[in-house]
Amino acid sequence: AKNLGPRSCVTFNEGMHAQAQKNLRTLNQLQKAIESKQFTVHYQPIVHSPTTTIAGAEALVRWNHPKHGLLLPGAFIPVAETSKLIVPIGEFVFRQACLDYPRLKELAGSPDNFTLNVNLAAAQLNDLRLSRKIVDILHETQREPQDIKLEVTETDTARDPQKAARTLHALREIGLKIALDDFGTGYSSLSRLIDLPLDTLKVDKCFVSELNNNAQKRRLVDLIISTGEQLGLNVIAEGVENKTQVTALFNMRCTFIQGFYYSRPVAVPQFGILNCTNVPP
Ligand code: C2E
Ligand code: CA
Ligand code: CA
Ligand code: CA
């Protein structure tokens, strides 16, 4: 929902009414979906391009809807984020990633330091019980904290920067890794990069998609990668769809690649098969 400020005036029109009703229906169904375990997690490989090996994966939730089939997060995560429902959904994804970890690592060819990235929503960042819950789930699933990397967006950490920093420092203290997601798309300042205890920077797909036909965007990607490098962070480029982008990123010293070029997000049994195993960049 947009924050329209205290003095703005909106007319509640038909369209908005329909949308509000739809969101309410979705919230209702989401509540039931949590209870009846209709969510599932797909994994998209994060590939080290020079060796074409899988270094890790991002966990991405899907909703196995009884009527509409497999729904992508765009159809329900933004609605879930308007309520507290995102908290149990996020917890489910975290636990499922921990449970799937050994199998995925094996399917990836058992690389050292195999890491699963799990998205964290703003409401989870503000949940005081978050680190306790995470410690419990790690213990219950017998995972090491360094097996998991939590992805937070710039926008989510900007809502209450001090609180976000405190939460993330506590999680980092436990041993989890932290990635800043969608970097460069929000309004935050560069100082966020040093205020937060980051391991990794993710270059957003909106920059990657324009890499080869927009010189200014290419310079921006170069700048983001160098900045990450200077600060000692790992850099992952996301939304990489073709070989030309892989090569351009390689030349800018970004070698961790996530995108349809190598693999779409897949269910566990399909994990480990890359589209482009033939040639390094
Ligand atoms: P995100 O965190 O930026 O995740 C990356 C999205 O980019 C995924 O969309 C992925 O399928 C898509 N993608 C990957 N490679 C490519 C590519 O080469 N080209 C293009 N065009 N897209 C690519 P998906 O799975 O639909 O997820 C959308 C968003 O939903 C995620 O964006 C994330 O913000 C949110 N989300 C997904 N799972 C979770 C979750 O468990 N918790 C929370 N809080 N949010 C989640
Ligand atoms: Ca993400
Ligand atoms: Ca992202
Ligand atoms: Ca994104």
Coordinates of C-alpha atoms and ligand atoms in Angstrom, one line a residue:
A1 CA 0.0 0.0 0.0
K2 CA 1.1 3.5 -0.8
N3 CA 1.8 5.9 2.1
L4 CA -0.2 8.8 1.0
G5 CA 0.7 11.0 3.9
P6 CA -1.6 12.6 6.4
R7 CA -3.1 15.4 4.3
S8 CA -3.6 13.6 1.0
C9 CA -7.2 12.9 -0.1
V10 CA -8.2 9.8 -2.0
T11 CA -11.5 8.9 -3.6
F12 CA -12.4 5.3 -3.0
N13 CA -13.3 4.3 -6.5
E14 CA -14.8 1.1 -7.9
G15 CA -11.4 -0.2 -9.0
M16 CA -9.8 0.2 -5.6
H17 CA -12.8 -1.5 -4.0
A18 CA -12.4 -4.5 -6.3
Q19 CA -8.7 -4.6 -5.6
A20 CA -9.3 -4.4 -1.8
Q21 CA -11.8 -7.2 -2.0
K22 CA -9.4 -9.3 -4.0
N23 CA -6.6 -8.7 -1.4
L24 CA -8.9 -9.7 1.4
R25 CA -9.8 -12.9 -0.4
T26 CA -6.2 -13.6 -0.9
L27 CA -5.4 -13.0 2.8
N28 CA -8.2 -15.4 3.7
Q29 CA -6.9 -18.1 1.4
L30 CA -3.3 -17.5 2.5
Q31 CA -4.3 -18.1 6.1
K32 CA -5.8 -21.5 5.0
A33 CA -2.8 -22.2 2.8
I34 CA -0.5 -21.9 5.7
E35 CA -2.6 -24.3 7.8
S36 CA -2.9 -26.8 5.0
K37 CA 0.8 -26.5 3.9
Q38 CA 0.2 -25.4 0.3
F39 CA 3.5 -23.7 -0.1
T40 CA 6.5 -25.2 -1.8
V41 CA 10.0 -24.0 -2.4
H42 CA 11.9 -23.8 -5.7
Y43 CA 15.7 -23.3 -5.9
Q44 CA 17.6 -21.3 -8.5
P45 CA 21.3 -22.1 -8.8
I46 CA 24.0 -19.5 -8.2
V47 CA 26.7 -20.4 -10.5
H48 CA 30.5 -19.6 -10.5
S49 CA 30.8 -18.8 -14.2
P50 CA 34.5 -19.5 -14.8
T51 CA 34.1 -23.1 -13.6
T52 CA 30.4 -23.5 -14.3
T53 CA 30.0 -25.0 -10.9
I54 CA 27.1 -24.4 -8.5
A55 CA 28.1 -22.4 -5.4
G56 CA 24.6 -22.2 -3.9
A57 CA 21.0 -21.4 -4.6
E58 CA 18.2 -19.0 -3.8
A59 CA 15.1 -20.4 -2.2
L60 CA 12.0 -19.0 -3.9
V61 CA 8.5 -19.7 -2.5
R62 CA 5.6 -20.9 -4.7
W63 CA 2.0 -21.4 -3.8
N64 CA 0.4 -24.6 -4.9
H65 CA -3.1 -23.2 -5.1
P66 CA -5.9 -25.8 -5.1
K67 CA -7.7 -24.0 -8.0
H68 CA -5.1 -21.9 -9.8
G69 CA -2.1 -24.3 -9.7
L70 CA 1.4 -23.2 -9.0
L71 CA 1.5 -19.4 -8.3
L72 CA 4.6 -17.2 -8.4
P73 CA 5.4 -15.0 -5.4
G74 CA 4.2 -11.8 -7.3
A75 CA 0.6 -13.1 -7.0
F76 CA 0.7 -13.3 -3.2
I77 CA 3.9 -12.2 -1.4
P78 CA 3.1 -8.4 -1.7
V79 CA -0.4 -9.1 -0.2
A80 CA 1.1 -11.3 2.5
E81 CA 3.5 -8.5 3.3
T82 CA 0.6 -6.2 4.1
S83 CA -0.2 -8.5 7.0
K84 CA 1.6 -10.5 9.6
L85 CA 1.1 -13.6 7.4
I86 CA 4.5 -13.1 5.7
V87 CA 6.1 -14.1 9.0
P88 CA 4.9 -17.8 9.1
I89 CA 5.4 -18.0 5.3
G90 CA 9.0 -16.8 5.7
E91 CA 9.6 -19.2 8.6
F92 CA 8.3 -22.1 6.4
V93 CA 10.7 -21.2 3.6
F94 CA 13.6 -20.9 6.0
R95 CA 12.9 -24.4 7.6
Q96 CA 12.3 -26.0 4.2
A97 CA 15.6 -24.6 2.9
C98 CA 17.4 -26.1 5.9
L99 CA 15.7 -29.4 5.4
D100 CA 16.5 -29.5 1.6
Y101 CA 20.1 -28.3 2.1
P102 CA 21.9 -31.7 2.2
R103 CA 20.2 -33.1 -0.9
L104 CA 20.7 -29.8 -2.9
K105 CA 24.4 -29.7 -1.9
E106 CA 24.8 -33.3 -3.1
L107 CA 23.0 -32.5 -6.4
A108 CA 25.3 -29.5 -6.8
G109 CA 28.3 -31.9 -6.7
S110 CA 29.1 -31.3 -3.0
P111 CA 31.1 -28.0 -3.3
D112 CA 32.7 -26.5 -0.2
N113 CA 30.8 -23.7 1.4
F114 CA 27.5 -24.5 -0.5
T115 CA 25.1 -21.8 0.7
L116 CA 21.3 -21.4 0.4
N117 CA 20.0 -17.9 0.2
V118 CA 16.6 -17.2 1.9
N119 CA 14.7 -14.0 1.5
L120 CA 13.7 -12.1 4.6
A121 CA 10.7 -9.7 4.6
A122 CA 10.6 -6.4 6.4
A123 CA 8.1 -7.7 9.0
Q124 CA 10.6 -10.5 9.8
L125 CA 13.3 -8.0 10.3
N126 CA 11.2 -6.2 12.8
D127 CA 10.2 -9.4 14.6
L128 CA 12.1 -9.5 17.9
R129 CA 11.8 -13.3 18.1
L130 CA 13.4 -13.7 14.7
S131 CA 16.9 -14.7 15.8
R132 CA 15.6 -17.0 18.5
K133 CA 13.4 -18.8 15.9
I134 CA 16.3 -19.1 13.5
V135 CA 18.5 -20.6 16.1
D136 CA 15.8 -23.1 17.0
I137 CA 15.2 -24.1 13.3
L138 CA 18.9 -24.5 12.7
H139 CA 19.2 -26.7 15.7
E140 CA 16.0 -28.7 14.8
T141 CA 17.3 -29.3 11.3
Q142 CA 20.9 -29.8 12.3
R143 CA 22.2 -27.0 10.0
E144 CA 25.2 -24.8 10.5
P145 CA 24.4 -21.1 10.5
Q146 CA 27.0 -20.5 7.7
D147 CA 25.0 -22.8 5.4
I148 CA 22.3 -20.0 5.1
K149 CA 22.5 -16.5 3.7
L150 CA 19.7 -14.2 4.4
E151 CA 18.7 -11.8 1.6
V152 CA 17.3 -8.4 2.7
T153 CA 16.4 -5.6 0.3
E154 CA 17.6 -2.1 0.4
T155 CA 14.1 -0.9 0.7
D156 CA 13.2 -3.1 3.6
T157 CA 16.3 -2.1 5.6
A158 CA 15.5 1.6 4.9
R159 CA 12.2 1.5 6.8
D160 CA 13.9 1.5 10.2
P161 CA 17.6 1.4 9.4
Q162 CA 18.8 1.2 13.1
K163 CA 16.5 -1.7 13.9
A164 CA 17.4 -3.5 10.7
A165 CA 21.1 -3.1 11.5
R166 CA 20.6 -4.4 15.1
T167 CA 18.7 -7.5 13.9
L168 CA 21.2 -8.2 11.1
H169 CA 24.2 -7.8 13.5
A170 CA 22.6 -10.3 15.9
L171 CA 22.1 -12.8 13.0
R172 CA 25.6 -12.2 11.8
E173 CA 26.8 -12.8 15.3
I174 CA 25.1 -16.2 15.2
G175 CA 27.0 -17.0 12.1
L176 CA 24.5 -16.5 9.3
K177 CA 25.6 -14.7 6.1
I178 CA 23.8 -11.5 4.9
A179 CA 23.2 -10.4 1.3
L180 CA 21.8 -7.0 0.2
D181 CA 19.3 -7.8 -2.5
D182 CA 18.1 -5.6 -5.4
F183 CA 21.0 -3.2 -4.8
G184 CA 20.7 0.1 -6.6
T185 CA 16.9 0.1 -7.0
G186 CA 16.0 1.8 -3.7
Y187 CA 16.6 5.2 -2.3
S188 CA 19.2 4.2 0.3
S189 CA 22.6 5.8 0.6
L190 CA 25.9 4.1 0.0
S191 CA 26.5 4.2 3.8
R192 CA 24.0 1.3 4.1
L193 CA 26.8 -0.8 2.7
I194 CA 29.0 -0.2 5.8
D195 CA 26.2 0.1 8.4
L196 CA 25.0 -3.4 7.7
P197 CA 27.0 -6.5 8.4
L198 CA 27.0 -7.7 4.8
D199 CA 28.8 -10.6 3.0
T200 CA 27.2 -10.2 -0.4
L201 CA 25.8 -7.6 -2.8
K202 CA 23.3 -8.6 -5.4
V203 CA 23.2 -6.6 -8.6
D204 CA 19.5 -6.2 -9.5
K205 CA 18.3 -7.7 -12.8
C206 CA 17.1 -4.3 -14.1
F207 CA 20.8 -3.3 -14.5
V208 CA 21.8 -6.7 -15.9
S209 CA 19.1 -6.7 -18.5
E210 CA 20.3 -3.4 -20.0
L211 CA 24.0 -4.3 -19.8
N212 CA 24.7 -4.7 -23.5
N213 CA 22.5 -1.9 -25.0
N214 CA 22.9 0.8 -22.5
A215 CA 26.4 2.1 -21.9
Q216 CA 25.4 4.2 -18.8
K217 CA 23.9 1.1 -17.1
R218 CA 27.0 -0.9 -18.0
R219 CA 29.1 1.7 -16.2
L220 CA 26.8 1.6 -13.3
V221 CA 27.1 -2.2 -13.0
D222 CA 30.8 -1.8 -13.2
L223 CA 30.7 0.8 -10.4
I224 CA 28.5 -1.5 -8.2
I225 CA 30.8 -4.5 -8.7
S226 CA 33.9 -2.4 -8.0
T227 CA 32.3 -1.0 -4.9
G228 CA 31.4 -4.4 -3.6
E229 CA 34.9 -5.6 -4.4
Q230 CA 36.5 -2.7 -2.5
L231 CA 34.4 -3.4 0.5
G232 CA 35.4 -7.0 0.5
L233 CA 31.9 -8.3 -0.5
N234 CA 30.9 -11.1 -2.8
V235 CA 28.9 -9.9 -5.7
I236 CA 26.2 -11.9 -7.4
A237 CA 24.5 -10.7 -10.6
E238 CA 20.9 -11.7 -10.9
G239 CA 18.6 -11.9 -13.9
V240 CA 21.3 -13.1 -16.2
E241 CA 19.7 -14.4 -19.4
N242 CA 22.4 -14.8 -22.0
K243 CA 26.0 -15.5 -22.7
T244 CA 26.8 -11.9 -23.7
Q245 CA 25.8 -10.8 -20.2
V246 CA 27.9 -13.5 -18.6
T247 CA 30.9 -12.4 -20.6
A248 CA 30.4 -8.7 -19.8
L249 CA 30.0 -9.5 -16.1
F250 CA 33.1 -11.7 -16.2
N251 CA 35.1 -8.9 -17.7
M252 CA 33.9 -6.7 -14.8
R253 CA 35.2 -9.4 -12.4
C254 CA 31.7 -10.5 -11.3
T255 CA 31.7 -14.3 -11.5
F256 CA 28.7 -15.3 -9.4
I257 CA 25.8 -15.5 -11.7
Q258 CA 22.1 -16.2 -11.1
G259 CA 19.6 -16.3 -14.0
F260 CA 17.6 -18.2 -16.6
Y261 CA 20.8 -18.5 -18.7
Y262 CA 22.0 -21.3 -16.4
S263 CA 18.7 -22.4 -14.8
R264 CA 15.2 -21.2 -13.9
P265 CA 14.2 -21.9 -10.3
V266 CA 13.3 -25.6 -10.0
A267 CA 12.0 -28.1 -7.6
V268 CA 14.5 -30.2 -5.7
P269 CA 14.5 -33.3 -8.0
Q270 CA 15.4 -31.1 -11.0
F271 CA 18.2 -29.3 -9.2
G272 CA 21.8 -29.6 -10.4
I273 CA 21.2 -29.6 -14.1
L274 CA 22.5 -26.4 -15.8
N275 CA 21.5 -25.3 -19.3
C276 CA 24.9 -24.2 -20.3
T277 CA 27.6 -26.6 -19.1
N278 CA 29.6 -26.5 -22.3
V279 CA 31.7 -23.3 -22.4
P280 CA 33.1 -21.0 -19.8
P281 CA 32.9 -17.3 -20.7
Ligands
C2E1 P1 14.0 -11.6 -5.9 O1 14.4 -11.9 -4.4 O2 14.6 -10.5 -6.6 O3 14.2 -13.0 -6.6 C1 14.6 -13.1 -7.9 C2 13.5 -13.2 -8.9 O4 14.0 -13.1 -10.2 C3 12.7 -14.6 -8.9 O5 11.4 -14.4 -9.2 C4 13.4 -15.3 -10.1 O6 12.6 -16.3 -10.6 C5 13.6 -14.2 -11.0 N1 14.6 -14.5 -12.0 C6 15.7 -15.3 -11.8 N2 16.5 -15.3 -12.9 C7 15.9 -14.5 -13.8 C8 16.2 -14.1 -15.2 O7 17.2 -14.5 -15.8 N3 15.3 -13.3 -15.8 C9 14.2 -12.8 -15.2 N4 13.4 -12.0 -15.9 N5 13.9 -13.1 -13.9 C10 14.7 -14.0 -13.3 P2 10.2 -15.0 -8.3 O8 10.6 -16.4 -7.9 O9 8.9 -14.8 -9.1 O10 10.2 -14.1 -7.0 C11 9.8 -12.8 -7.1 C12 10.1 -12.1 -5.8 O11 9.3 -12.6 -4.7 C13 11.5 -12.3 -5.3 O12 12.4 -11.4 -5.9 C14 11.3 -11.9 -3.8 O13 11.3 -10.5 -3.6 C15 9.9 -12.5 -3.5 N6 10.1 -13.8 -2.8 C16 10.2 -15.0 -3.4 N7 10.3 -15.9 -2.4 C17 10.2 -15.3 -1.2 C18 10.2 -15.7 0.2 O14 10.4 -16.8 0.6 N8 10.1 -14.7 1.1 C19 9.9 -13.3 0.7 N9 9.8 -12.4 1.7 N10 9.9 -12.9 -0.5 C20 10.0 -13.9 -1.5
CA2 CA 16.1 -12.4 -3.3
CA3 CA 16.8 -9.8 -6.1
CA4 CA 14.2 -8.2 -7.4

